[in-house]
Structures are given as structure tokens and as C-alpha cells.
Amino acid sequence: MNIKVTKTKASRLKDVDFERLEFGDIFSDHMVSMDYRNGRWLEPEIVPYGAMEIFPALCTFHYGQAIFEGLKGFYGSDGSIKIFRPERYHARMIRSSKRLCIPPVDFETFIGSLRGLLAVDKEWIPRKKGYSLYIRPFIIAMDNFLGVKVSDTYRFMIITSPVGAYYKEGINPVKLVTSGEYVRAVRGGLGTAKTPANYAASLLPGEEAKHNGFTQVLWLDGVERKYIEEVGTMNIFFVIGDELITPPLEGSVLDGITRQTVIHLWKDLGRKVTERRISIDEVLSCAMGGSLTEVFGTGTAAVISPVGEIQHGNVRAGVNSGKIGPMTQFLYDEITGIQYGERPDRFNWCHTVQ
Ligand code: COI
């Protein structure tokens, strides 16, 4: 793929402390930008990361016709650069494009432009275990127009950010609380798409949760307010007896790639995984009865995040005495081991870029 590259005259690399990275506050020197006009995507370009000219009437600001993805790049133990399951993230981006009436970007362009970007910014990929390069592709509508309609013009971009742990807790257990008032999504809405509106909907309840000492909201379904759907920025899993249970994808839950990875690894162990509705009452009663042994969230940013406590109304349930459980630890070690090239990539999940 032939991509025009314009390099920055002033790299910011030397200002970054790669021993102490947080999540999402530093951006690499370059980015991919590609416009859609007159019914087709033009050629992608790699340009210095920086401000871009947009107008106050940009329809994305007003009506949110936008989608994004989040995937990760790593240095493997053999020195190669790897991206974890890029075809899965791309497939989800296509599904989100469809829901938001955005023209799809094909896989060749997606991976080709990303490969070009990583070649230019390879020094930005952290080498320390636990750190990675978070890759954020996104598409925004570019028409300047105040009527509610599908835009005729778009911009596809990829920015990258060297990151550490998503939660300040790191791999330590997080505390979740249900929201008595708010829901994230309903079937037929936008819940399965990776689109900003879902995250906007989570801000107020998320702030309330933090104010009350919790890490994130445990979302219940929008109809009966009874079945668990997902967590703030993660899918969720429960170990009850010898079974791993996760809410099904019935039209309001995001189809997480780490969720897919966990289901695959668990089945590969020859163990039972069930995608079924699970109510908050069932979870609390299993916690009280002792059969709920582990709970964890899954997400690209957070990888695997153990849950140590769940609060619903006045009921508070501890999980595994607030400690990470053995299966949660195994999944974290296995997934990060594959990503960093320390464990065999038996399912060819890592796409070697260089
Ligand atoms: C991810 O886990 O990649 C997410 O998209 C969560 C968040 C950073 C928005």
C-alpha cells in the first residue's frame, strides 16, 4: 500500500517517561487521516499528530454520527511488533459503520494504514510488560449542516497512545454499583455499536458511582432493570460453581473482542461457558450462598479486571474476599502472555506488523 507520509519536524518522544504511563493522555507523533468525498474514500495519509480545521456546524458535534475502535499493539519478546486480533476489531467497526450509516473502510486500508503508522511511530510502542500502544481508529461525519441527516463526507483517522493500566487499581479488584435510575442501552438502540453516544450515556451514572466510592457502574437491562448487561467500559463474567456465565449478545451489549477471547480460551480448557441472562438477584444470592467464586470484567483497555465488590440498592456482596481469583489470574496471564509473545499464540491471534 502506497501511503503519503509527512513527518513531524519536532518529535515529542523525548518528553515521554515510558517507565510511568497512564491511560490515554499522551499521543504519538503521527496519525492516519483519510477523507470520504463524492461517494468514495480517498487515499490515506500519515501526517503529524495535531489540531485540524473543523467548523462549528460539523454535524458530528450536533448529532453524533461517529464510530470508533480500540485495539492494542505490542513489542513481542522476539522484538517483533504485533497487533492483537485486528480483523475482529475491523469487523466490529464495519458493524458499527452500518448502524451509524457510515461508509465502511475495508480491511486492506485499515491494516495497511495502521502498518504504515506503526512503522513511522515504532519508538512509541512501550517495551515494558503491562504497557502497550493503544490504537484508536475512528470515523467522524464531516458535513457542516444543521438538519438531521446522514452526512455526505467523512474522515477516518487513527491516533495512537502509549498506555499503562486503564484503572488506577491495575489488576487489583474494582468495585461496581448498579444504577437505580439510568440505563446504558436498550435492544434496537445503539448499544452494540462502538459509538460515542453510549459513552456519553455512561458519564452521569459513572460520576455518581465514583462519588460514592465505586470504580464503575454495573449496567442492568433497560426493560426489566433486572438482568446484568455489562460494566462501564467492559463486558462481565461470573464464575458460579464450575460454570462461566456472561450475558448474551441480544442487541444491547457490546460484542467485546476480549469477551470473545475469554470464551474461546475457556472452551479450549474443556470447561463450560454459558452465554445467558443472569439477574442481579441471582448474582447476589450466589454470592451470599458461596457459589459465586469470581467475577471479572473484560475489555481491550482494561484486559481482565477482577471485581471485588458489587453493590445493588442496600445490598453489598463481596467477591472472593476482595482478591483476584485463580481463573481471573489465569486469563489475565494467558492473554497478556500471548500478546507479549511469552506464551504460544496457538490461535494466531497476533498479527505481526514488523
Ligand atoms: C476499550 O476497552 O478499548 C474501550 O473502548 C474502552 C474505553 C477506553 C472507551
XYZ file of C-alpha atoms and ligand atoms in Angstrom:
363
model
C 0.000 0.000 0.000
C 1.387 3.386 -1.030
C 0.788 5.980 1.658
C 1.991 9.550 1.593
C 3.934 10.282 4.786
C 4.623 13.762 6.136
C 6.908 13.517 9.147
C 6.847 15.830 12.138
C 9.697 18.322 12.478
C 9.528 18.168 16.265
C 9.154 14.685 17.759
C 7.724 14.662 21.309
C 9.183 11.234 22.068
C 11.895 12.514 24.410
C 9.263 14.148 26.665
C 7.644 10.801 27.484
C 8.543 8.744 30.554
C 7.989 5.193 29.278
C 8.504 3.854 32.815
C 5.384 5.610 34.085
C 2.489 5.594 31.679
C -1.133 6.241 32.488
C -4.047 5.635 30.154
C -4.771 7.845 27.164
C -3.084 11.163 27.982
C -0.125 11.025 25.554
C -0.357 10.804 21.763
C 2.279 9.542 19.355
C 3.905 11.830 16.794
C 1.798 10.848 13.774
C -1.727 9.884 12.766
C -3.595 8.446 9.788
C -6.132 10.632 8.032
C -8.337 9.698 5.088
C -11.322 11.607 3.716
C -14.520 10.396 2.096
C -15.913 12.670 -0.613
C -18.081 12.251 -3.718
C -19.084 8.744 -2.705
C -15.629 7.250 -2.132
C -12.745 7.024 0.299
C -9.644 8.869 -0.944
C -6.065 7.748 -0.252
C -4.948 7.593 3.421
C -2.088 9.840 4.519
C 0.190 9.792 7.542
C 0.631 13.264 8.972
C 1.935 14.798 12.214
C -0.494 14.442 15.137
C -2.056 17.842 15.692
C -5.030 20.157 15.501
C -7.246 20.055 12.455
C -9.568 22.624 10.985
C -13.206 21.879 11.628
C -16.225 24.159 11.707
C -18.802 24.799 14.432
C -21.556 23.373 12.217
C -19.790 19.973 11.956
C -22.676 17.516 12.162
C -20.700 15.105 14.380
C -20.791 17.744 17.157
C -24.537 18.101 16.912
C -25.875 14.637 16.117
C -23.037 12.250 16.956
C -22.644 10.395 13.666
C -19.332 8.838 14.639
C -17.804 5.474 15.485
C -14.517 4.303 16.982
C -12.457 1.251 17.828
C -9.765 0.477 20.365
C -7.091 -2.162 19.806
C -3.562 -2.692 21.017
C -0.043 -3.048 19.641
C 2.878 -4.661 21.486
C 6.553 -5.450 21.188
C 6.823 -9.226 21.344
C 9.613 -10.890 23.341
C 11.306 -11.641 19.956
C 11.414 -7.906 19.090
C 8.584 -8.067 16.561
C 5.651 -5.649 16.581
C 2.270 -7.324 16.985
C -1.348 -6.233 16.902
C -3.875 -8.349 18.739
C -6.788 -9.679 16.610
C -7.055 -6.688 14.235
C -9.524 -8.451 11.933
C -12.006 -8.785 14.820
C -11.811 -5.073 15.649
C -12.181 -4.219 11.991
C -15.227 -6.481 11.668
C -16.837 -4.714 14.623
C -16.029 -1.344 13.053
C -17.895 -2.469 9.944
C -20.917 -3.401 12.092
C -20.790 -0.031 13.851
C -20.457 1.737 10.459
C -23.625 0.052 9.292
C -25.620 1.092 12.367
C -24.432 4.714 12.093
C -24.875 4.955 8.262
C -21.132 5.477 7.780
C -19.388 4.132 4.655
C -17.185 1.151 5.606
C -13.382 1.225 5.408
C -12.052 -2.070 4.019
C -9.606 -4.260 5.937
C -6.737 -3.656 3.497
C -6.918 0.098 4.058
C -7.423 -0.320 7.811
C -4.460 -2.635 8.354
C -2.280 -1.097 5.615
C -2.544 2.422 7.018
C -2.050 1.132 10.568
C 1.038 -0.794 9.496
C 2.393 2.417 7.895
C 1.670 4.404 11.047
C 3.402 1.878 13.308
C 6.434 1.848 11.005
C 6.781 5.630 11.431
C 5.993 5.640 15.171
C 7.512 2.322 16.283
C 9.558 4.033 19.007
C 6.256 4.989 20.629
C 5.371 1.363 21.375
C 6.224 0.729 25.048
C 8.554 -2.168 25.788
C 7.653 -2.604 29.446
C 5.356 -5.508 30.386
C 1.915 -4.250 31.282
C 2.223 -1.331 28.885
C 1.119 -1.202 25.239
C 0.272 1.085 22.361
C -3.448 1.761 22.404
C -4.670 2.243 18.835
C -7.762 4.356 18.295
C -9.253 4.266 14.779
C -12.371 6.385 14.352
C -14.654 7.850 11.721
C -16.484 11.149 12.050
C -19.099 12.749 9.809
C -17.679 15.898 8.207
C -20.675 17.736 6.718
C -21.408 21.206 8.054
C -25.178 21.201 8.211
C -27.810 21.664 10.896
C -30.581 19.425 9.572
C -30.664 15.876 10.926
C -29.469 13.745 8.029
C -26.786 11.280 7.021
C -23.555 13.143 6.176
C -22.106 13.025 2.661
C -18.500 13.442 3.825
C -16.401 11.637 6.481
C -12.914 11.411 7.925
C -11.257 8.161 9.020
C -8.374 8.634 11.412
C -6.062 6.510 13.543
C -4.315 8.009 16.529
C -2.180 6.028 18.963
C -1.290 6.409 22.618
C 1.331 4.586 24.719
C -0.624 3.392 27.760
C -0.401 1.772 31.159
C -3.265 0.263 33.160
C -6.773 1.575 32.469
C -7.805 1.579 36.128
C -5.762 3.072 38.926
C -6.436 -0.283 40.633
C -4.359 -2.007 37.894
C -5.030 -5.734 38.216
C -6.483 -5.245 41.726
C -10.226 -5.806 42.149
C -12.627 -2.993 41.265
C -15.909 -2.104 42.988
C -19.139 -1.974 40.972
C -22.538 -0.490 41.703
C -25.825 -0.772 39.820
C -27.649 2.407 38.855
C -31.144 2.780 40.268
C -32.105 5.341 37.675
C -30.128 5.116 34.446
C -29.617 2.513 31.717
C -26.864 2.290 29.109
C -28.766 0.948 26.102
C -31.884 -0.899 25.010
C -32.346 -3.540 22.359
C -32.646 -1.853 18.970
C -30.723 1.192 20.192
C -27.008 1.836 19.792
C -25.665 -0.491 22.496
C -23.955 -2.930 20.136
C -22.189 -0.179 18.191
C -18.958 1.408 19.344
C -20.238 4.938 19.099
C -19.725 7.977 21.357
C -23.406 8.196 22.403
C -23.090 5.040 24.534
C -20.188 6.552 26.422
C -21.990 9.903 26.809
C -24.893 7.993 28.381
C -22.488 6.467 30.901
C -20.952 9.713 32.161
C -23.514 10.894 34.715
C -24.111 7.480 36.350
C -20.346 6.901 36.230
C -19.741 10.150 38.110
C -22.349 9.186 40.705
C -20.680 5.788 41.144
C -17.240 7.381 41.617
C -18.638 9.924 44.037
C -19.929 7.008 46.138
C -16.568 5.226 46.114
C -17.133 2.756 43.239
C -15.000 2.220 40.150
C -17.733 1.738 37.547
C -21.441 1.119 37.006
C -22.768 -2.417 36.611
C -25.433 -1.921 33.944
C -28.800 -3.627 34.209
C -31.086 -4.133 31.204
C -33.213 -1.182 30.150
C -36.574 -3.001 30.171
C -36.881 -5.071 33.334
C -33.934 -3.430 35.134
C -33.052 -6.842 36.420
C -30.624 -8.620 34.082
C -26.942 -7.726 34.044
C -25.625 -6.411 30.713
C -22.098 -5.056 31.036
C -19.859 -2.773 33.087
C -18.865 0.857 32.284
C -16.243 0.043 29.622
C -16.168 -3.755 29.874
C -18.121 -6.975 29.377
C -18.656 -9.044 32.506
C -18.208 -12.687 33.537
C -19.278 -14.660 36.627
C -17.782 -17.937 37.856
C -20.598 -19.833 39.583
C -19.802 -23.404 40.596
C -17.875 -24.860 37.648
C -19.587 -22.656 35.076
C -18.505 -19.380 33.483
C -21.505 -17.173 32.722
C -21.695 -13.986 30.682
C -24.740 -12.026 29.485
C -25.772 -12.886 25.896
C -25.444 -10.523 22.928
C -29.129 -9.779 22.479
C -28.896 -6.347 20.937
C -27.824 -4.014 23.716
C -24.430 -5.382 24.814
C -21.151 -4.594 23.030
C -19.560 -7.606 21.331
C -16.208 -7.247 23.086
C -13.127 -8.778 21.438
C -11.654 -9.639 24.855
C -15.032 -11.228 25.668
C -14.665 -13.389 22.525
C -11.090 -14.224 23.533
C -12.086 -15.302 27.050
C -14.921 -17.508 25.774
C -12.510 -19.144 23.316
C -9.813 -19.772 25.953
C -12.306 -21.114 28.476
C -13.828 -23.563 25.975
C -10.325 -24.578 24.954
C -9.734 -25.654 28.568
C -12.670 -28.026 28.085
C -14.745 -26.033 30.565
C -18.308 -24.868 30.411
C -19.149 -21.327 29.346
C -22.722 -20.161 29.098
C -24.000 -17.011 27.424
C -27.292 -16.480 29.197
C -29.333 -13.896 31.034
C -28.232 -13.534 34.605
C -30.123 -11.347 37.035
C -28.586 -9.205 39.738
C -30.681 -11.167 42.274
C -29.129 -14.448 41.108
C -25.636 -12.985 41.395
C -26.289 -11.646 44.886
C -27.859 -14.865 46.113
C -24.957 -16.942 44.703
C -22.527 -14.526 46.378
C -24.336 -14.947 49.705
C -24.557 -18.738 49.266
C -20.858 -19.044 48.408
C -21.182 -20.470 44.867
C -20.102 -17.210 43.192
C -16.347 -17.508 43.367
C -15.048 -14.991 40.824
C -16.296 -12.007 38.831
C -14.253 -10.175 36.238
C -14.657 -7.595 33.513
C -13.079 -7.825 30.072
C -12.116 -5.039 27.703
C -9.303 -4.043 25.398
C -8.204 -1.168 27.564
C -8.573 -2.993 30.881
C -7.777 -6.548 29.559
C -9.119 -8.543 32.555
C -10.246 -6.687 35.625
C -11.230 -8.621 38.755
C -14.328 -7.425 40.605
C -14.079 -7.436 44.397
C -17.405 -5.957 45.363
C -20.901 -5.428 43.936
C -23.490 -3.116 45.407
C -27.163 -3.160 44.413
C -29.502 -0.886 46.358
C -28.747 -1.564 50.001
C -27.191 -4.964 49.372
C -23.431 -5.253 49.145
C -21.729 -8.502 48.130
C -18.024 -9.175 48.396
C -16.403 -11.480 45.816
C -13.518 -13.802 46.706
C -12.746 -11.667 49.796
C -11.840 -8.741 47.507
C -8.910 -10.668 45.978
C -8.192 -11.732 42.394
C -9.322 -15.334 41.816
C -7.292 -18.101 40.160
C -9.273 -18.218 36.897
C -9.189 -14.447 36.553
C -5.431 -14.504 37.102
C -5.032 -17.370 34.621
C -6.961 -15.492 31.908
C -5.010 -12.289 32.516
C -1.691 -14.149 32.353
C -2.705 -16.155 29.281
C -3.996 -13.193 27.259
C -1.137 -10.839 28.142
C 1.332 -13.734 27.694
C 0.067 -14.263 24.129
C 0.097 -10.518 23.455
C 3.700 -10.073 24.635
C 4.840 -13.199 22.817
C 5.670 -15.015 26.076
C 3.109 -17.783 25.607
C 2.356 -19.705 22.409
C -0.069 -17.929 20.082
C -1.946 -21.165 19.361
C -4.847 -19.484 17.601
C -2.845 -16.985 15.513
C -4.337 -14.004 17.290
C -1.292 -11.777 16.932
C -0.849 -10.058 13.592
C 2.865 -9.396 13.146
C 3.347 -5.970 11.629
C 7.114 -5.769 11.518
C -11.623 -0.310 25.183
O -11.577 -1.136 26.095
O -10.866 -0.334 24.220
C -12.598 0.763 25.201
O -13.028 1.158 24.167
C -12.934 1.338 26.491
C -12.702 2.799 26.608
C -11.298 3.248 26.653
C -13.619 3.628 25.819
